[in-house]
């Protein structure tokens, strides 16, 4: 769903933190604002302030607390005492579970005396556990902005219309099934966001929202909308995508101010021509022009499913009992057959970076995709749903198979998977069928052969090597049990390369497992081919060893003398009663267990190189990547036009899913506040078939005006994972155990300037700016300079919400690291130059201020725009050019 702008929080003349606001004594109190949701123990700070600075606390007008805080309940009871409160934010979502999902806050209701906060104009209760709207809220007669998104609301109270001053209301991502008729009494409401709910119909009274400019009803279950929406003459944007609409009223096309009507992904087979021809209407993903198919008694599946195409910004869609096919922007596809969902159901999805803390790979597994999460979890469909997931091509992985793996909340399991390669794009996709939604990923594993073993016995052989057989005699078990067989082929060349000994030979590795913890009642007969080059004719029995490995391959025991070995010309045959790893070795070595551990460890490792390249046009941008050895040359060739740098590092070995770090040293530094920065080092997870790459903006505390900085980046191993063999762990201990490689980084000397005033930031000699258009109003250079004085320390957040990249923000911060004013001006005017031709840039600036929590600046911009409109109208009247049409009145001239 498309998230709407943050609400118009406050329009107080003085504004948040404006001059004239009381300055409070505690360092946690900034003017009249108290932002404690950024602290892990913010509520504890709040209670301490109450005890130590009660008088100053009573003056606070703006409070933010995290409802994930353990002391939130205690702090909640005290808040009604702050009678001067204008803005109150009690949001959850400040904590994550082990899978990276945001945790809702603990708020389930509000104390009744909250209704006495007569100054409160902005209330945000998002990301909590509200099932009903607190009864005190309709009593907040000054309330102008209310946010209750991401809760569990099923209905709004009948007296909701009492909030007569409400201008913004967001209840997205709830479970609303209907709206009270009193919602039409919200005469001042300008923006209404009810996206991602379960609305099936709308009351006619919605048409009484005459001030509404933006209405978002996307991601619901609406099959039609009332004709009364045509009364919303101020409406500019109407979002109705991802519903079940079969008709839309033609009168919507006549709304005078409508600039966007989003009807994507509905069930519209026909729309009125005045809507279909309007340039502001979006109809993609509808079965336009198709006739309703008549059901065929002998072909119930002949009905063509509705197709939904979701853009990159969307994260949900609605499925009905008719079924549908869905294509996500990332290439993931779903097919819901008719009857899979008995009632309309809103599906939410997201992709996650794999975290080795909970994405547990088995030995010799290779990860081929990111993690896909589908919600709701646990809900059972009436029919199986198809999921198609793209994955990295496993070209170097032979005699293996690709499967989709799913997480139940407790453990991972593999699904029956079909793999295809698209003809045009040559991309690989994996398909599975499921009845439940949870987490999914694609892995390459050793080929798995499985059979059921009854009391009568059976035969199981490997599809990788049919000469590997397991024979279950009659009476081997009382109850049927399931047995799995996997084979890891090993060539003579691999053993020779690892051992540097042409005399050593080893068979393929055999792994057997079963679903029963009890050993078999009778011995199971296993046939293994003899190691390469060894036959029954030249066999020296004293050199042949049968090894048994534990589940993790860390212990290998020589069981040659514990079993009866039989030989044919090509095979060794033996009997066992329990399952694990089995391996035949042919060598003159005596301590075979230690050798097997070493070889097994090396078989799980990947030989990789590290690269560190700098962008040619911007050497402060550094690309770091860990590349498997066979991919180094193609990667460098692809990057050579834009990047330059030293030769790749020497080859090192890493395990799939192993963590490593990059540290910039000797005069090179990075932003320590990055979410992937741990103790000053960048964190990476190595996956052989995924991109282990990051592009970093680096800085230096050294003055580069007189000299270049010759620094370096070093790579270090993380903590040794639990499942790495003991031998590998032992090698990594010691003073330099974690170091992997070091590569040089050089930041060139900065070019000297003729004078300090040569910088455009000092004089701001930009061309005259007139941002916006005649309908939305204009902002000039002088207006931007006035706005910049109000921004303060929020400039980075505002810049990101304006669309500047993280690298641009880092560069601005570094270029003016000792001058906050220049950082703000550079950010604002960089954005202004990039967007000077965009007619909607003023609206985007206002929206970015709201999203950054700076409603005071948003109000100031809107006041400037309105003042310009008034001046223009007065100038028209003075020269006698005023006309009836409002078209010219909307033009704005500003100085």
Coordinates of N, CA, C and O in Angstrom, one line a residue, residues 237-322:
X237 N -6.3 13.3 -4.7 CA -5.8 12.0 -5.0 C -6.8 11.0 -4.3 O -7.1 11.1 -3.2
X238 N -7.1 9.9 -5.1 CA -8.0 8.9 -4.7 C -7.3 7.5 -5.0 O -7.1 7.2 -6.1
X239 N -7.0 6.8 -3.9 CA -6.2 5.5 -4.1 C -7.2 4.4 -3.8 O -7.7 4.2 -2.7
X240 N -7.5 3.6 -4.9 CA -8.4 2.5 -4.7 C -7.8 1.2 -5.3 O -8.5 0.2 -5.6
X241 N -6.5 1.1 -5.4 CA -5.9 -0.1 -6.0 C -5.9 -1.2 -5.0 O -6.1 -1.1 -3.8
X242 N -5.8 -2.4 -5.6 CA -5.8 -3.7 -4.8 C -7.1 -3.9 -4.0 O -7.1 -4.2 -2.8
X243 N -8.3 -3.6 -4.6 CA -9.5 -3.9 -4.1 C -10.2 -5.0 -4.9 O -9.6 -5.7 -5.7
X244 N -11.6 -5.0 -4.9 CA -12.3 -6.0 -5.6 C -13.4 -5.3 -6.5 O -14.4 -5.8 -6.8
X245 N -13.0 -4.1 -6.9 CA -14.0 -3.2 -7.6 C -14.4 -3.9 -8.9 O -13.6 -4.3 -9.7
X246 N -15.7 -3.9 -9.2 CA -16.2 -4.3 -10.5 C -16.8 -3.2 -11.2 O -17.0 -3.3 -12.4
X247 N -17.1 -2.1 -10.5 CA -17.7 -0.9 -11.2 C -17.1 0.4 -10.5 O -16.8 0.3 -9.3
X248 N -17.0 1.5 -11.2 CA -16.7 2.8 -10.6 C -17.6 3.8 -11.2 O -17.9 3.7 -12.4
X249 N -18.1 4.7 -10.4 CA -19.0 5.8 -11.0 C -18.3 6.7 -11.9 O -17.2 7.1 -11.7
X250 N -18.9 7.0 -13.0 CA -18.3 7.9 -14.1 C -18.1 9.3 -13.5 O -17.3 10.0 -14.0
X251 N -18.9 9.6 -12.5 CA -18.8 11.0 -12.0 C -17.5 11.3 -11.3 O -17.2 12.5 -11.1
X252 N -16.7 10.3 -11.1 CA -15.3 10.6 -10.5 C -14.5 11.4 -11.4 O -13.6 12.2 -11.0
X253 N -14.7 11.2 -12.7 CA -13.9 11.9 -13.7 C -14.1 13.4 -13.7 O -13.3 14.2 -14.2
X254 N -15.3 13.8 -13.2 CA -15.6 15.2 -13.2 C -15.2 16.0 -12.0 O -15.4 17.2 -11.8
X255 N -14.5 15.3 -11.0 CA -14.0 16.0 -9.9 C -13.0 17.1 -10.3 O -12.0 16.7 -10.9
X256 N -13.2 18.3 -10.0 CA -12.4 19.4 -10.6 C -10.9 19.4 -10.2 O -10.1 19.9 -11.0
X257 N -10.6 18.9 -9.0 CA -9.2 19.0 -8.6 C -8.5 17.6 -8.6 O -7.3 17.5 -8.1
X258 N -9.1 16.6 -9.1 CA -8.5 15.3 -9.0 C -7.3 15.2 -10.0 O -7.5 15.4 -11.2
X259 N -6.2 14.8 -9.4 CA -5.0 14.6 -10.2 C -4.5 13.2 -10.2 O -3.5 12.9 -11.0
X260 N -5.0 12.3 -9.4 CA -4.6 10.9 -9.4 C -5.8 10.1 -9.0 O -6.3 10.2 -7.9
X261 N -6.1 9.1 -9.8 CA -7.1 8.1 -9.5 C -6.5 6.7 -9.8 O -6.3 6.3 -10.9
X262 N -6.2 6.0 -8.7 CA -5.5 4.7 -8.8 C -6.4 3.6 -8.7 O -7.0 3.3 -7.6
X263 N -6.7 2.9 -9.8 CA -7.6 1.8 -9.8 C -6.9 0.5 -10.2 O -7.6 -0.5 -10.6
X264 N -5.6 0.4 -10.0 CA -4.9 -0.8 -10.4 C -5.3 -2.0 -9.6 O -5.8 -1.9 -8.4
X265 N -5.1 -3.2 -10.2 CA -5.3 -4.5 -9.5 C -6.7 -4.6 -8.9 O -6.8 -4.8 -7.7
X266 N -7.7 -4.4 -9.7 CA -9.1 -4.6 -9.3 C -9.7 -5.6 -10.2 O -9.0 -6.3 -10.9
X267 N -11.0 -5.7 -10.3 CA -11.7 -6.7 -11.1 C -12.5 -6.0 -12.2 O -13.6 -6.5 -12.6
X268 N -12.1 -4.8 -12.6 CA -12.8 -4.0 -13.6 C -12.7 -4.6 -15.0 O -11.6 -4.7 -15.5
X269 N -13.8 -5.0 -15.6 CA -13.8 -5.5 -16.9 C -14.2 -4.4 -17.9 O -13.9 -4.5 -19.1
X270 N -14.8 -3.4 -17.4 CA -15.2 -2.2 -18.2 C -15.2 -1.0 -17.2 O -15.6 -1.1 -16.1
X271 N -14.8 0.2 -17.7 CA -14.9 1.4 -17.0 C -15.6 2.5 -17.9 O -15.4 2.4 -19.1
X272 N -16.2 3.5 -17.3 CA -16.8 4.5 -18.2 C -15.7 5.2 -19.0 O -14.6 5.4 -18.6
X273 N -16.0 5.5 -20.3 CA -15.0 6.1 -21.2 C -14.4 7.4 -20.6 O -13.2 7.6 -20.9
X274 N -15.2 8.2 -19.9 CA -14.6 9.4 -19.4 C -13.5 9.2 -18.4 O -12.6 10.0 -18.2
X275 N -13.6 8.0 -17.7 CA -12.5 7.6 -16.8 C -11.3 7.0 -17.5 O -10.2 7.3 -17.2
X276 N -11.6 6.1 -18.4 CA -10.6 5.4 -19.1 C -9.7 6.3 -19.9 O -8.5 6.1 -20.1
X277 N -10.2 7.4 -20.4 CA -9.4 8.4 -21.2 C -8.7 9.4 -20.4 O -8.0 10.2 -21.0
X278 N -9.0 9.5 -19.1 CA -8.4 10.5 -18.3 C -6.9 10.2 -18.0 O -6.6 9.1 -17.7
X279 N -6.0 11.2 -18.2 CA -4.6 11.0 -18.0 C -4.2 10.7 -16.6 O -3.1 10.1 -16.4
X280 N -5.0 11.0 -15.6 CA -4.6 10.8 -14.2 C -5.1 9.5 -13.7 O -4.9 9.2 -12.5
X281 N -5.7 8.6 -14.5 CA -6.2 7.4 -14.1 C -5.2 6.2 -14.3 O -4.7 6.1 -15.4
X282 N -5.1 5.3 -13.3 CA -4.2 4.2 -13.4 C -5.0 2.9 -13.4 O -5.7 2.7 -12.4
X283 N -5.0 2.1 -14.5 CA -5.9 0.9 -14.6 C -5.1 -0.4 -14.8 O -5.7 -1.4 -15.0
X284 N -3.8 -0.4 -14.6 CA -3.0 -1.6 -14.8 C -3.5 -2.7 -13.9 O -3.8 -2.5 -12.7
X285 N -3.5 -3.9 -14.4 CA -3.8 -5.1 -13.5 C -5.3 -5.4 -13.5 O -5.7 -6.1 -12.6
X286 N -6.1 -4.8 -14.4 CA -7.5 -5.1 -14.4 C -7.8 -5.9 -15.7 O -7.2 -5.8 -16.7
X287 N -8.8 -6.8 -15.7 CA -9.2 -7.6 -16.8 C -10.0 -6.8 -17.8 O -11.1 -7.2 -18.2
X288 N -9.6 -5.6 -18.2 CA -10.4 -4.7 -19.1 C -10.6 -5.4 -20.4 O -9.7 -6.0 -21.0
X289 N -11.9 -5.3 -20.9 CA -12.2 -5.9 -22.2 C -12.5 -7.3 -22.2 O -13.0 -7.9 -23.2
X290 N -12.3 -8.0 -21.1 CA -12.5 -9.4 -21.0 C -14.0 -9.7 -20.6 O -14.5 -9.0 -19.7
X291 N -14.6 -10.7 -21.2 CA -16.0 -11.0 -20.8 C -15.9 -12.0 -19.7 O -15.0 -12.8 -19.5
X292 N -17.0 -12.0 -18.9 CA -17.1 -12.9 -17.8 C -17.2 -14.3 -18.3 O -18.2 -14.6 -19.0
X293 N -16.3 -15.2 -18.1 CA -16.4 -16.6 -18.7 C -17.5 -17.3 -18.1 O -17.8 -17.3 -16.8
X294 N -18.3 -18.0 -18.9 CA -19.3 -18.9 -18.4 C -18.7 -20.2 -17.9 O -17.9 -20.8 -18.6
X295 N -19.1 -20.7 -16.7 CA -18.5 -21.9 -16.2 C -18.8 -23.1 -17.0 O -20.0 -23.3 -17.4
X296 N -17.8 -23.9 -17.3 CA -18.0 -25.2 -18.1 C -18.1 -26.3 -17.1 O -17.2 -26.5 -16.3
X297 N -19.1 -27.1 -17.1 CA -19.3 -28.2 -16.1 C -18.2 -29.2 -16.2 O -17.7 -29.8 -15.3
X298 N -17.6 -29.4 -17.5 CA -16.6 -30.4 -17.6 C -15.2 -29.8 -17.5 O -14.2 -30.5 -17.6
X299 N -15.1 -28.5 -17.5 CA -13.8 -27.8 -17.4 C -13.9 -26.7 -16.3 O -13.9 -25.5 -16.6
X300 N -13.9 -27.1 -15.0 CA -14.1 -26.1 -13.9 C -12.8 -25.2 -13.8 O -12.9 -24.1 -13.2
X301 N -11.7 -25.6 -14.3 CA -10.5 -24.8 -14.2 C -10.3 -23.9 -15.4 O -9.2 -23.2 -15.5
X302 N -11.3 -23.8 -16.3 CA -11.1 -23.0 -17.6 C -11.1 -21.5 -17.3 O -10.7 -20.8 -18.1
X303 N -11.6 -21.1 -16.2 CA -11.7 -19.7 -15.9 C -10.4 -19.1 -15.8 O -9.5 -19.6 -15.1
X304 N -10.2 -17.9 -16.5 CA -8.9 -17.2 -16.5 C -8.8 -16.4 -15.2 O -9.7 -15.6 -14.9
X305 N -7.7 -16.6 -14.5 CA -7.5 -15.9 -13.2 C -7.1 -14.4 -13.4 O -6.5 -14.1 -14.4
X306 N -7.6 -13.6 -12.5 CA -7.2 -12.2 -12.5 C -5.7 -12.1 -12.3 O -5.1 -12.8 -11.5
X307 N -5.1 -11.1 -13.0 CA -3.6 -10.9 -12.9 C -3.4 -9.6 -12.1 O -4.0 -8.6 -12.5
X308 N -2.5 -9.6 -11.1 CA -2.1 -8.4 -10.4 C -0.6 -8.2 -10.6 O 0.2 -9.1 -10.4
X309 N -0.3 -7.0 -10.9 CA 1.1 -6.6 -11.1 C 1.4 -5.5 -10.1 O 0.9 -4.4 -10.2
X310 N 2.3 -5.8 -9.1 CA 2.5 -4.9 -8.0 C 3.8 -4.1 -8.3 O 4.8 -4.7 -8.7
X311 N 3.8 -2.8 -8.0 CA 4.9 -2.0 -8.2 C 5.9 -2.2 -7.0 O 5.5 -2.8 -6.0
X312 N 7.1 -1.6 -7.1 CA 8.1 -1.8 -6.1 C 7.7 -1.3 -4.7 O 8.2 -1.7 -3.7
X313 N 6.9 -0.2 -4.7 CA 6.5 0.4 -3.4 C 5.4 -0.3 -2.7 O 5.1 0.0 -1.5
X314 N 4.8 -1.3 -3.3 CA 3.6 -2.0 -2.7 C 4.1 -3.2 -1.9 O 5.0 -3.9 -2.3
X315 N 3.3 -3.5 -0.8 CA 3.7 -4.6 0.0 C 2.5 -5.5 0.4 O 2.5 -6.2 1.4
X316 N 1.4 -5.3 -0.3 CA 0.2 -6.1 0.0 C -0.7 -6.2 -1.2 O -0.7 -5.4 -2.1
X317 N -1.6 -7.2 -1.2 CA -2.7 -7.3 -2.2 C -3.8 -8.2 -1.6 O -3.6 -8.8 -0.5
X318 N -4.9 -8.2 -2.2 CA -6.1 -8.9 -1.7 C -6.4 -10.0 -2.6 O -6.4 -9.9 -3.9
X319 N -6.7 -11.2 -2.0 CA -7.1 -12.4 -2.7 C -8.6 -12.7 -2.4 O -9.0 -12.7 -1.2
X320 N -9.3 -13.1 -3.4 CA -10.7 -13.5 -3.2 C -10.9 -14.9 -3.5 O -10.0 -15.6 -3.9
X321 N -12.1 -15.4 -3.3 CA -12.4 -16.8 -3.6 C -12.3 -17.1 -5.1 O -12.2 -18.3 -5.4
X322 N -12.3 -16.1 -6.0 CA -12.1 -16.3 -7.4 C -10.7 -16.7 -7.7 O -10.4 -17.1 -8.8

